XYZ file of C-alpha atoms in Angstrom:
711
model
C -37.879 -30.814 13.916
C -34.752 -28.803 15.104
C -32.767 -29.659 11.255
C -36.057 -28.169 10.092
C -36.053 -24.608 11.460
C -32.586 -24.488 10.870
C -33.333 -25.084 7.351
C -36.411 -22.815 7.552
C -34.427 -19.981 8.854
C -31.817 -20.176 5.997
C -34.841 -20.720 3.622
C -36.479 -17.118 4.879
C -33.384 -15.430 4.314
C -33.132 -16.694 0.476
C -36.627 -16.100 0.054
C -39.305 -14.826 2.687
C -42.312 -16.076 0.786
C -40.534 -19.503 0.152
C -40.285 -20.088 3.554
C -43.257 -18.402 4.961
C -45.042 -21.073 2.707
C -42.711 -23.657 4.196
C -43.552 -22.742 7.786
C -47.184 -23.363 6.717
C -46.930 -26.710 5.743
C -44.260 -27.631 8.159
C -46.643 -26.855 10.953
C -49.424 -28.930 9.377
C -47.253 -31.381 9.610
C -46.044 -31.238 13.063
C -49.553 -31.711 14.149
C -50.192 -35.080 12.762
C -48.800 -38.138 14.602
C -47.564 -41.351 13.785
C -48.185 -44.066 16.195
C -46.100 -44.571 19.268
C -43.455 -42.327 20.488
C -42.257 -39.760 18.351
C -39.366 -37.985 18.065
C -36.425 -36.726 15.594
C -34.672 -39.766 15.202
C -31.853 -38.578 12.614
C -30.603 -35.247 14.458
C -26.306 -35.683 14.117
C -24.468 -36.462 17.208
C -20.880 -36.594 16.854
C -17.647 -36.914 19.989
C -14.489 -34.800 20.113
C -11.527 -37.375 20.086
C -8.991 -35.322 22.363
C -5.612 -36.146 21.597
C -6.290 -37.951 19.152
C -3.172 -36.930 16.269
C -4.348 -35.108 13.571
C -4.299 -36.803 9.628
C -5.109 -36.182 6.487
C -8.710 -37.017 5.559
C -9.928 -36.251 9.601
C -12.932 -34.228 10.322
C -11.603 -31.012 13.090
C -12.955 -28.729 15.177
C -10.760 -25.443 15.449
C -10.112 -25.349 19.413
C -10.590 -21.596 21.291
C -7.254 -20.191 22.364
C -5.737 -21.782 25.735
C -7.426 -19.652 28.187
C -10.917 -18.884 26.443
C -13.612 -20.285 28.058
C -16.159 -20.046 25.344
C -17.644 -23.276 23.147
C -15.406 -21.734 20.045
C -16.273 -22.195 16.286
C -18.487 -25.262 16.181
C -17.959 -26.022 12.298
C -16.667 -28.842 11.129
C -13.317 -28.551 8.509
C -11.595 -31.475 6.587
C -8.412 -32.290 6.983
C -6.790 -31.880 2.834
C -3.372 -32.357 4.382
C -1.021 -31.913 6.862
C 2.583 -30.573 6.820
C 5.829 -29.851 9.206
C 5.995 -32.236 12.191
C 6.285 -32.723 15.838
C 5.281 -29.261 17.103
C 4.871 -27.442 14.031
C 2.777 -29.473 12.114
C -0.175 -27.516 10.464
C -3.301 -28.585 9.111
C -4.876 -27.403 5.684
C -8.676 -27.079 5.942
C -11.597 -26.847 4.026
C -14.891 -25.779 5.977
C -17.841 -28.669 5.303
C -21.211 -27.563 4.301
C -20.967 -24.696 2.628
C -21.332 -24.500 -1.460
C -18.084 -21.985 -0.890
C -16.169 -23.397 2.144
C -13.439 -21.578 3.491
C -10.196 -22.939 3.833
C -7.078 -22.258 6.276
C -4.178 -23.361 7.933
C -4.176 -23.599 11.426
C -1.616 -25.612 14.086
C -2.044 -29.246 14.331
C -2.043 -28.596 18.342
C -4.994 -26.217 17.650
C -7.464 -28.883 16.958
C -9.262 -31.681 18.053
C -10.727 -34.982 15.807
C -14.409 -35.092 15.935
C -15.943 -38.651 14.528
C -19.910 -38.676 13.662
C -21.927 -41.174 14.375
C -22.902 -41.846 10.683
C -18.979 -42.096 10.075
C -17.053 -45.616 10.419
C -14.521 -46.606 13.169
C -12.242 -49.431 13.171
C -11.311 -49.331 16.972
C -8.314 -50.723 18.966
C -7.331 -50.600 22.716
C -4.158 -49.472 24.813
C -4.040 -50.907 27.969
C -3.214 -48.135 30.703
C -3.081 -50.440 33.915
C -3.845 -53.582 35.899
C -4.869 -54.979 38.846
C -4.180 -59.056 39.167
C -5.269 -60.786 42.486
C -7.715 -63.588 41.290
C -5.492 -65.998 39.370
C -6.987 -67.753 36.185
C -10.602 -66.008 37.172
C -11.638 -63.379 33.977
C -10.262 -59.419 33.833
C -13.378 -56.943 35.030
C -12.196 -54.190 32.154
C -12.648 -50.850 32.048
C -12.703 -48.450 28.767
C -12.065 -45.171 28.770
C -14.390 -44.336 25.435
C -17.525 -42.473 24.099
C -19.844 -45.414 24.863
C -21.451 -45.515 21.175
C -18.030 -46.279 19.648
C -17.253 -48.856 22.524
C -20.513 -50.381 21.859
C -19.535 -50.513 18.440
C -15.815 -52.484 19.156
C -17.782 -54.922 21.534
C -20.028 -56.047 18.392
C -16.991 -57.857 16.770
C -15.905 -59.155 20.957
C -19.237 -59.786 22.237
C -22.180 -60.182 19.968
C -25.085 -62.412 20.999
C -22.876 -63.152 24.394
C -23.846 -60.199 26.958
C -25.712 -62.242 29.847
C -26.760 -58.833 31.327
C -26.481 -55.354 30.879
C -27.157 -52.598 34.029
C -26.977 -49.109 32.848
C -27.806 -45.694 34.754
C -28.100 -42.964 31.745
C -28.397 -39.724 32.092
C -31.617 -38.376 33.516
C -32.091 -35.280 31.822
C -32.390 -33.242 34.946
C -31.355 -30.378 33.107
C -28.543 -29.811 35.213
C -25.574 -30.293 33.005
C -25.404 -33.988 33.552
C -24.742 -34.690 29.848
C -23.808 -33.662 26.715
C -25.086 -33.405 23.233
C -22.794 -32.948 20.708
C -20.194 -31.126 22.753
C -22.992 -28.809 24.746
C -24.836 -29.093 27.710
C -28.040 -30.114 27.802
C -30.401 -27.337 29.899
C -34.168 -27.710 31.017
C -34.901 -24.922 28.567
C -33.493 -26.721 25.605
C -37.045 -27.083 23.037
C -35.623 -30.452 21.668
C -34.141 -31.581 25.159
C -36.337 -34.948 24.876
C -35.914 -35.434 21.637
C -31.884 -35.264 22.122
C -31.966 -37.475 24.760
C -34.218 -39.991 23.135
C -31.965 -40.176 20.129
C -28.986 -40.662 21.908
C -30.391 -43.508 24.070
C -32.166 -44.988 20.292
C -28.949 -45.149 18.947
C -26.842 -46.791 21.972
C -29.958 -49.672 22.830
C -30.109 -50.512 19.365
C -26.487 -52.040 19.312
C -26.990 -53.109 22.900
C -29.785 -55.022 21.360
C -26.826 -56.961 19.578
C -24.699 -57.548 22.405
C -27.799 -59.390 23.991
C -27.809 -63.012 24.221
C -31.626 -63.291 21.941
C -32.110 -66.848 23.940
C -31.536 -65.068 27.889
C -30.482 -62.147 29.023
C -31.429 -59.273 30.726
C -31.522 -55.402 30.076
C -31.561 -53.047 33.051
C -31.895 -49.490 32.724
C -32.559 -46.854 35.983
C -34.392 -43.839 35.384
C -36.237 -41.059 37.260
C -39.470 -39.460 36.855
C -37.989 -37.074 34.085
C -38.025 -38.799 31.919
C -39.304 -43.098 32.500
C -42.922 -42.352 30.719
C -40.639 -41.630 27.480
C -37.894 -44.124 28.266
C -40.954 -47.206 28.793
C -41.965 -46.216 25.246
C -38.601 -46.514 23.360
C -38.060 -49.852 25.656
C -40.912 -50.817 23.648
C -40.284 -50.300 20.767
C -36.826 -51.195 20.398
C -37.135 -54.606 22.069
C -40.448 -56.021 21.150
C -39.743 -59.681 22.053
C -38.951 -58.354 25.386
C -40.561 -58.904 28.583
C -40.558 -55.203 30.248
C -41.669 -54.503 33.936
C -40.466 -51.513 36.046
C -39.411 -51.791 39.524
C -40.098 -48.820 42.268
C -36.670 -48.921 43.994
C -36.545 -46.614 47.766
C -33.365 -44.900 47.421
C -33.933 -41.910 50.032
C -36.175 -42.629 53.324
C -36.349 -38.889 54.022
C -37.196 -37.761 50.869
C -36.174 -34.934 48.006
C -38.383 -32.045 48.915
C -38.942 -29.849 45.962
C -41.028 -27.101 45.155
C -45.127 -27.663 44.584
C -44.099 -31.477 44.460
C -44.539 -34.397 46.479
C -41.079 -35.119 47.863
C -38.974 -37.593 46.053
C -38.103 -40.986 48.174
C -37.730 -43.345 44.688
C -36.276 -43.798 41.531
C -37.083 -46.570 39.080
C -35.262 -49.829 37.056
C -37.087 -51.036 33.663
C -36.176 -55.174 33.543
C -36.261 -55.853 30.206
C -35.962 -60.189 29.492
C -35.435 -61.790 26.805
C -35.974 -65.328 26.011
C -36.022 -67.684 28.407
C -34.584 -65.114 30.969
C -36.601 -63.940 33.986
C -36.269 -63.010 37.941
C -34.370 -65.677 40.300
C -35.958 -66.182 43.654
C -34.050 -64.951 46.042
C -33.977 -65.090 50.111
C -34.529 -61.998 50.420
C -38.179 -60.719 48.892
C -36.372 -56.975 48.771
C -40.337 -55.576 50.579
C -41.691 -56.030 53.668
C -40.189 -58.019 56.208
C -36.818 -59.956 54.946
C -37.063 -63.631 54.918
C -34.725 -66.019 56.949
C -34.763 -69.152 58.338
C -35.620 -68.056 61.721
C -38.764 -66.390 60.840
C -40.682 -69.389 59.027
C -40.570 -72.599 61.381
C -41.360 -76.087 60.079
C -44.526 -76.915 60.160
C -46.351 -79.750 63.014
C -49.554 -81.339 62.557
C -52.012 -81.312 65.338
C -52.115 -84.996 65.849
C -56.000 -84.927 67.249
C -58.530 -84.579 63.795
C -60.245 -81.924 63.449
C -62.999 -80.996 60.935
C -65.033 -84.000 58.676
C -64.777 -87.637 60.114
C -63.370 -86.572 63.330
C -65.486 -88.263 65.755
C -64.265 -91.421 67.449
C -67.293 -93.110 65.775
C -66.460 -92.440 62.232
C -62.893 -94.016 62.405
C -63.155 -96.588 65.323
C -59.604 -97.722 64.574
C -57.990 -94.684 64.692
C -59.248 -94.189 68.649
C -56.513 -95.505 70.889
C -54.118 -94.026 73.615
C -50.481 -92.518 73.467
C -48.471 -92.692 76.687
C -46.122 -89.803 78.148
C -43.670 -89.771 80.098
C -44.596 -86.824 82.074
C -41.227 -86.862 83.882
C -39.624 -87.280 80.904
C -41.318 -85.271 78.363
C -41.418 -87.692 75.741
C -43.989 -89.919 74.331
C -43.341 -93.587 75.612
C -45.429 -95.469 73.619
C -48.162 -96.012 71.614
C -51.215 -98.490 72.158
C -53.614 -100.160 70.541
C -56.713 -99.171 69.059
C -59.872 -100.103 71.437
C -63.431 -101.200 70.471
C -66.338 -98.315 70.007
C -67.700 -99.214 73.376
C -65.272 -99.280 75.768
C -64.514 -97.017 78.088
C -61.134 -95.314 78.084
C -61.105 -94.144 81.425
C -61.045 -98.154 82.518
C -57.624 -99.102 80.962
C -54.719 -98.839 82.913
C -51.537 -96.743 81.356
C -48.352 -98.795 81.350
C -46.197 -98.119 84.777
C -45.091 -94.026 85.123
C -46.613 -93.302 82.388
C -50.185 -91.777 81.759
C -52.418 -92.108 78.680
C -53.602 -89.425 76.126
C -56.597 -89.807 74.442
C -58.355 -88.173 71.238
C -60.855 -86.497 73.332
C -61.658 -83.026 73.301
C -61.574 -80.383 76.061
C -65.663 -80.622 75.579
C -65.705 -84.223 76.751
C -66.207 -85.314 72.624
C -64.618 -88.283 71.587
C -62.566 -87.760 68.800
C -59.778 -89.761 66.498
C -56.376 -88.972 65.840
C -55.058 -88.719 62.050
C -52.335 -91.059 61.860
C -52.671 -95.006 62.797
C -51.392 -96.997 65.721
C -48.654 -98.779 63.301
C -47.785 -95.718 61.306
C -47.520 -93.245 64.492
C -45.000 -95.807 66.277
C -43.150 -95.583 62.703
C -43.102 -91.385 62.900
C -41.624 -91.862 66.333
C -39.389 -94.351 65.769
C -37.870 -91.536 62.498
C -38.213 -88.388 65.016
C -40.934 -87.075 62.834
C -43.614 -87.542 65.962
C -43.208 -85.827 69.496
C -44.967 -84.387 72.523
C -46.531 -81.105 72.520
C -47.446 -78.277 74.795
C -49.143 -78.884 78.436
C -52.664 -77.235 78.309
C -52.642 -76.898 82.410
C -55.785 -75.371 82.087
C -57.764 -77.889 80.909
C -55.149 -80.716 82.050
C -53.676 -82.205 79.169
C -51.162 -82.873 76.199
C -51.416 -81.779 72.950
C -49.443 -84.386 70.187
C -47.429 -83.126 66.908
C -46.472 -84.975 63.806
C -45.083 -84.447 60.802
C -47.136 -84.856 57.390
C -46.457 -86.604 54.418
C -45.456 -82.775 52.658
C -43.237 -82.021 55.222
C -41.272 -85.250 55.099
C -41.166 -85.247 51.219
C -39.601 -81.718 51.901
C -36.892 -83.122 54.080
C -36.255 -85.960 51.753
C -35.856 -83.614 49.091
C -33.260 -81.517 50.719
C -35.421 -78.424 51.264
C -35.927 -78.992 55.282
C -32.522 -80.189 56.689
C -32.915 -82.236 59.567
C -30.199 -80.406 61.968
C -30.526 -82.351 65.486
C -32.390 -84.416 67.230
C -33.840 -83.392 71.081
C -33.377 -85.226 74.477
C -37.158 -87.862 73.072
C -35.097 -88.621 69.395
C -37.537 -85.991 67.670
C -35.603 -84.128 64.294
C -34.999 -80.957 64.697
C -35.322 -78.811 61.428
C -34.325 -76.018 59.584
C -35.441 -74.458 56.604
C -32.808 -74.079 53.814
C -32.494 -70.728 52.403
C -33.444 -72.295 48.681
C -37.402 -72.744 50.121
C -37.646 -69.385 51.691
C -36.589 -68.084 48.146
C -39.277 -65.710 46.781
C -39.365 -63.655 43.547
C -38.886 -60.145 44.647
C -41.883 -57.639 43.736
C -41.908 -54.473 41.705
C -41.362 -52.563 45.124
C -38.354 -52.453 46.752
C -37.992 -51.064 49.922
C -34.720 -51.999 51.805
C -32.635 -49.239 53.957
C -29.276 -50.859 51.952
C -30.488 -48.924 48.840
C -29.679 -45.545 50.544
C -28.043 -43.579 46.967
C -26.528 -41.205 49.848
C -25.122 -43.451 52.304
C -24.002 -46.316 50.057
C -23.438 -44.548 47.321
C -22.053 -41.352 47.315
C -20.188 -41.825 51.496
C -18.872 -45.325 49.519
C -17.117 -43.900 46.354
C -15.443 -41.597 49.408
C -14.230 -44.131 51.325
C -12.551 -45.967 48.568
C -11.242 -42.602 46.692
C -10.706 -40.069 50.009
C -11.583 -36.666 48.676
C -13.040 -37.398 45.382
C -16.464 -36.575 45.336
C -18.968 -37.787 42.168
C -22.737 -36.922 41.652
C -25.176 -39.608 42.260
C -23.574 -42.667 42.495
C -25.978 -45.636 42.661
C -26.160 -47.599 45.675
C -23.866 -50.647 45.648
C -26.437 -52.900 47.395
C -29.132 -51.587 45.177
C -26.820 -52.557 42.285
C -25.819 -55.671 43.704
C -29.302 -56.537 44.611
C -30.326 -55.968 40.739
C -27.974 -57.969 39.026
C -28.375 -61.023 41.798
C -32.170 -61.173 40.608
C -31.333 -61.490 37.799
C -27.881 -63.642 37.098
C -27.970 -65.173 40.588
C -27.541 -68.600 39.115
C -24.990 -67.582 36.504
C -21.895 -67.957 38.032
C -19.927 -67.136 34.925
C -22.119 -64.280 33.732
C -20.305 -61.507 31.503
C -22.300 -57.971 32.191
C -22.063 -54.589 30.501
C -22.396 -51.206 31.835
C -21.803 -48.505 29.143
C -22.137 -45.758 31.856
C -20.850 -46.988 34.148
C -19.684 -43.677 35.970
C -17.580 -44.785 39.676
C -17.788 -48.188 38.818
C -20.360 -49.426 40.705
C -21.692 -52.223 38.843
C -17.943 -53.942 38.802
C -17.388 -53.644 42.452
C -21.359 -55.523 42.578
C -20.348 -58.154 40.570
C -17.242 -58.493 42.511
C -19.402 -59.136 45.621
C -21.367 -61.542 44.346
C -18.563 -63.698 43.334
C -17.004 -63.551 46.580
C -20.572 -64.799 47.828
C -20.788 -68.080 45.998
C -17.288 -68.156 44.714
C -18.218 -66.939 40.699
C -16.240 -65.947 37.629
C -18.347 -63.233 36.518
C -16.690 -60.583 34.580
C -18.008 -57.350 33.874
C -17.620 -54.903 31.245
C -17.124 -51.461 32.244
C -17.556 -48.591 29.583
C -17.337 -44.283 30.679
C -15.819 -41.498 29.681
C -12.789 -39.440 30.685
C -15.658 -36.577 31.142
C -14.482 -33.344 33.162
C -16.654 -31.933 35.397
C -18.719 -28.720 34.139
C -17.519 -26.726 37.198
C -13.694 -28.402 36.869
C -14.013 -27.866 33.068
C -14.463 -23.760 33.624
C -11.840 -23.622 36.028
C -9.279 -25.971 33.943
C -9.808 -23.695 30.631
C -8.974 -20.306 32.502
C -5.452 -22.180 33.829
C -5.196 -22.831 29.908
C -5.511 -26.177 29.971
C -7.538 -28.453 26.929
C -9.146 -31.977 26.852
C -6.053 -34.080 25.606
C -3.645 -32.571 28.214
C -2.092 -34.438 31.206
C -3.296 -32.238 33.607
C -7.285 -32.130 32.240
C -7.405 -35.660 31.572
C -5.997 -36.686 35.446
C -9.252 -35.211 36.858
C -11.471 -37.082 34.428
C -14.319 -39.721 35.437
C -12.331 -42.567 33.994
C -8.666 -41.712 35.598
C -9.642 -39.769 38.513
C -12.621 -41.867 39.977
C -13.745 -45.610 38.190
C -10.136 -47.209 37.667
C -9.098 -45.877 41.234
C -12.094 -46.891 42.924
C -11.935 -50.166 41.351
C -8.463 -51.040 41.983
C -8.889 -49.611 45.969
C -11.906 -52.504 45.939
C -9.835 -55.270 45.027
C -6.473 -54.187 46.446
C -8.660 -53.076 50.079
C -6.005 -49.955 49.767
C -6.995 -46.596 48.927
C -5.079 -44.572 45.933
C -2.439 -43.441 48.914
C -1.569 -47.160 49.913
C -3.514 -46.855 53.231
C -6.087 -49.781 53.983
C -9.623 -48.805 53.159
C -11.790 -48.268 56.093
C -15.272 -49.602 56.926
C -17.233 -52.857 56.335
C -19.405 -54.497 53.944
C -22.707 -54.958 54.683
C -25.878 -57.190 54.784
C -25.272 -59.932 52.656
C -22.206 -60.971 53.657
C -20.067 -58.689 56.344
C -16.400 -58.477 56.197
C -13.726 -55.842 56.259
C -13.151 -53.634 52.904
C -9.738 -53.786 53.403
C -9.388 -57.850 52.856
C -9.906 -56.323 48.977
C -11.199 -59.141 46.525
C -9.795 -62.453 44.900
C -9.962 -60.375 41.254
C -8.554 -59.569 38.238
C -8.569 -56.059 36.221
C -7.648 -54.506 33.339
C -8.182 -50.838 31.808
C -7.822 -49.551 28.368
C -8.656 -46.763 25.987
C -10.212 -46.671 22.872
C -8.472 -45.774 19.975
C -9.111 -45.141 16.674
C -7.212 -47.112 13.681
C -7.021 -46.313 9.608
C -8.218 -49.557 8.247
C -5.203 -49.915 5.835
C -3.002 -49.898 8.755
C -5.037 -52.321 9.956
C -4.603 -54.669 6.872
C -1.019 -54.595 6.712
C -0.663 -55.651 9.825
C 0.739 -53.010 11.474
C -1.837 -52.028 14.367
C -1.577 -55.948 16.047
C -0.609 -54.502 19.519
C -3.912 -52.583 19.533
C -6.313 -54.911 18.088
C -4.924 -57.589 20.554
C -6.213 -56.606 23.613
C -9.838 -56.864 21.275
C -8.969 -60.208 20.434
C -8.385 -60.905 24.613
C -11.761 -59.849 25.233
C -13.708 -61.831 22.283
C -11.363 -64.988 23.848
C -13.189 -64.548 27.471
C -10.564 -61.813 28.939
C -8.693 -64.203 31.310
C -5.276 -64.806 31.253
C -2.349 -62.901 29.400
C -2.782 -60.508 25.983
C -0.984 -61.947 22.933
C 0.724 -58.438 22.536
C 3.320 -59.551 19.620
C 3.527 -62.574 17.652
C 8.012 -61.815 17.700
C 9.902 -64.387 15.406
C 7.779 -67.111 15.584
C 4.735 -65.909 14.060
C 2.329 -67.567 16.394
C 1.639 -67.254 20.407
C -0.787 -69.374 22.708
C -1.881 -67.902 25.918
C -4.584 -69.102 28.376
C -7.166 -69.116 26.545
C -6.438 -68.380 22.783
C -3.928 -68.821 20.160
C -2.886 -66.403 17.350
C -0.821 -67.407 14.390
C 0.343 -65.561 10.727
C 3.306 -68.113 9.962
C 0.985 -70.454 8.682
C 4.258 -72.586 8.058
C 4.508 -73.169 11.832
C 0.885 -74.426 11.750
C 2.142 -77.808 12.990
C 4.181 -76.483 16.201
C 1.210 -74.003 16.906
C -1.394 -76.865 16.160
C 0.705 -78.865 19.243
C 1.186 -76.067 21.395
C -2.818 -75.493 21.110
C -3.878 -78.978 22.162
C -1.489 -79.106 24.413
C -2.448 -75.996 26.290
C -5.850 -77.533 26.680
C -7.498 -74.335 27.915
C -6.937 -72.640 24.073
C -10.606 -72.046 23.043
C -10.673 -69.394 20.686
C -7.885 -69.346 17.818
C -6.875 -66.099 15.285
C -5.367 -66.669 12.091
C -3.819 -64.162 10.211
C -4.196 -64.871 6.341
C -5.703 -63.587 2.987
C -5.715 -67.300 2.167
C -8.672 -69.092 1.916
C -7.100 -72.008 1.649
C -4.616 -71.359 4.430
C -7.415 -70.638 6.411
C -9.066 -73.855 5.603
C -6.486 -76.181 6.671
C -5.691 -74.019 10.105
C -9.826 -74.896 10.903
C -9.198 -78.241 10.141
C -5.557 -79.182 11.793
C -6.837 -77.446 15.030
C -8.858 -79.126 17.416
C -12.326 -79.437 17.054
C -12.895 -77.115 20.602
C -11.478 -74.405 18.983
C -13.467 -71.371 17.260
C -12.001 -70.237 14.739
C -11.729 -66.981 13.847
C -9.803 -65.158 10.438
C -7.743 -62.319 10.796
C -8.387 -59.731 9.254
C -10.885 -59.834 7.338
C -13.575 -60.628 10.509
C -12.412 -57.641 12.017
C -12.744 -55.114 9.062
C -16.081 -56.857 7.722
C -17.573 -56.120 11.359
C -16.921 -52.591 11.202
C -17.314 -51.917 7.398
C -20.733 -53.198 7.796
C -21.419 -51.590 11.080
C -23.219 -48.617 9.925
C -26.637 -48.155 11.352
C -29.700 -45.917 10.227
C -30.235 -42.578 12.565
C -26.926 -43.073 13.233
């Protein structure tokens, strides 16, 4: 209702009675509720594009003077024209909105371009660095961008192809943890819940287009401030999903709060789409861990109990088993004796003792297996001598039931050796021990302080980051949904310090997977540092400012250090990874990573093939983010990399097709042409395994239609 409140104030200024009448009607409407979660969905949202050159037609804000720490003029202006060159460029502005707009001329250096989310964007990417230690494995990618626009960019590269999204969005605590329209949302803001919901809904709507509808998972973490609203928002946004909430203990000591219970946990919503569901894990994440040593293979008692267990019930199952007590093993198996025979009158073979199915009470019982079947079991090592009961002077006999033998044959139970008597020694496989985790996770490794905050400082010493997730908590969350997907593509568009990508690399090392993570984070500078920097006369876009942003200061250095095993200063990373696999952090990972910054391009420049270098990384992402990026087509007018190829000179199609066939690993081809006939020719001539995409038609069409209600 904030927009209505603003309009109401304007109405009162013009006509007090009209304002009063409108207020009565608005109050009546506010008391009416529709079904479900109600919030203002169309509140505008915009982002400042620091460092983006000012162009004619842009929307801009005028920056406060250098050294001024105020928010400055928040009005939006349209750039009518730009004059001058380099440091003397002047923009002529017209105010947006008022019936009688102001005009003024301002140096371009004192302006910042603003993109509203109702505006179309035509994105590009500029590479800012890379690390290569993983051979031909796909790259982990980090994109420095406002995440809404990065998500829009990904609708071109990854529509319906993401296997898992893990996000840790702002918790809306009122502690200056997130901005809405360039302003921190405080706990006193009457519309902070509405703003947060609108902020989240816009991003979740695009995320829905990225997830594979047939088999994918969305994981969203949250605390008690917004978990109720988030749950309802997820229910309304993802009508076809199966949604569960998991409680994760992140602080066993608890965080003390005034007049509240001590908080030990936070929550994670798991939204399963299509055939997706939780995997069975060797650690159920609650209670005692299940290990191979904590669950023995069950050996059955040979003597029958319960119904039909008397000698008279099954006379053919009453026979002696001869035991060599000195060697502690079964020596042989005798024949059944008649019902009226006295077992004490039957002499055992020399050097052995007869064991009969006789209870401690003296009652004659019977065995569970026939004498011939028991002999086969002994030969196979599936029957053995049990414990000696000194009090009753008797031996127990054990054997494996048919269910256990079947598990051996199916590989759930492994024969790891044999004892001195030839009986098998068994171990339950990890798959057989696996269980689906519960909805409460309680593991010390999920402690956010020890394995989040302190761990980040291990990789980037001297750098602090507010409330990073435990690496192992994120690893367990991802393992529970993509354990059986070694080639999964994971997206985190609130990437922060890069924990999700780090966890993906951990999973890859454990099972040899080739999973890749796309991490999106902005380069926001912390609130306290912003004040200091502004006092020093710095602004967003200045190099001294940008180097302290999240992406450049924490995310990229942390992931580089994780891969190389070296801190930014070149020293070996100290410490050892724990739990699922333990190895020195200084070993790093056999992985590749590439870092990019999102750009905003002109559709005219795109159409005329003058922005290929900035569109090129998007083509590489779409083709699987492996191998090199085709950054230029040079004189031949085509190029073929490991995963994809690009051609603009259709006259060279035969040579291009031959190279694609020779490469063998190319799965995607981009054809730059305005001609339908030329495109169809390329489709016909290229191998059937190749997906052919038309540039720039597909690109421009994607972002021309990519406008959403509420944006």
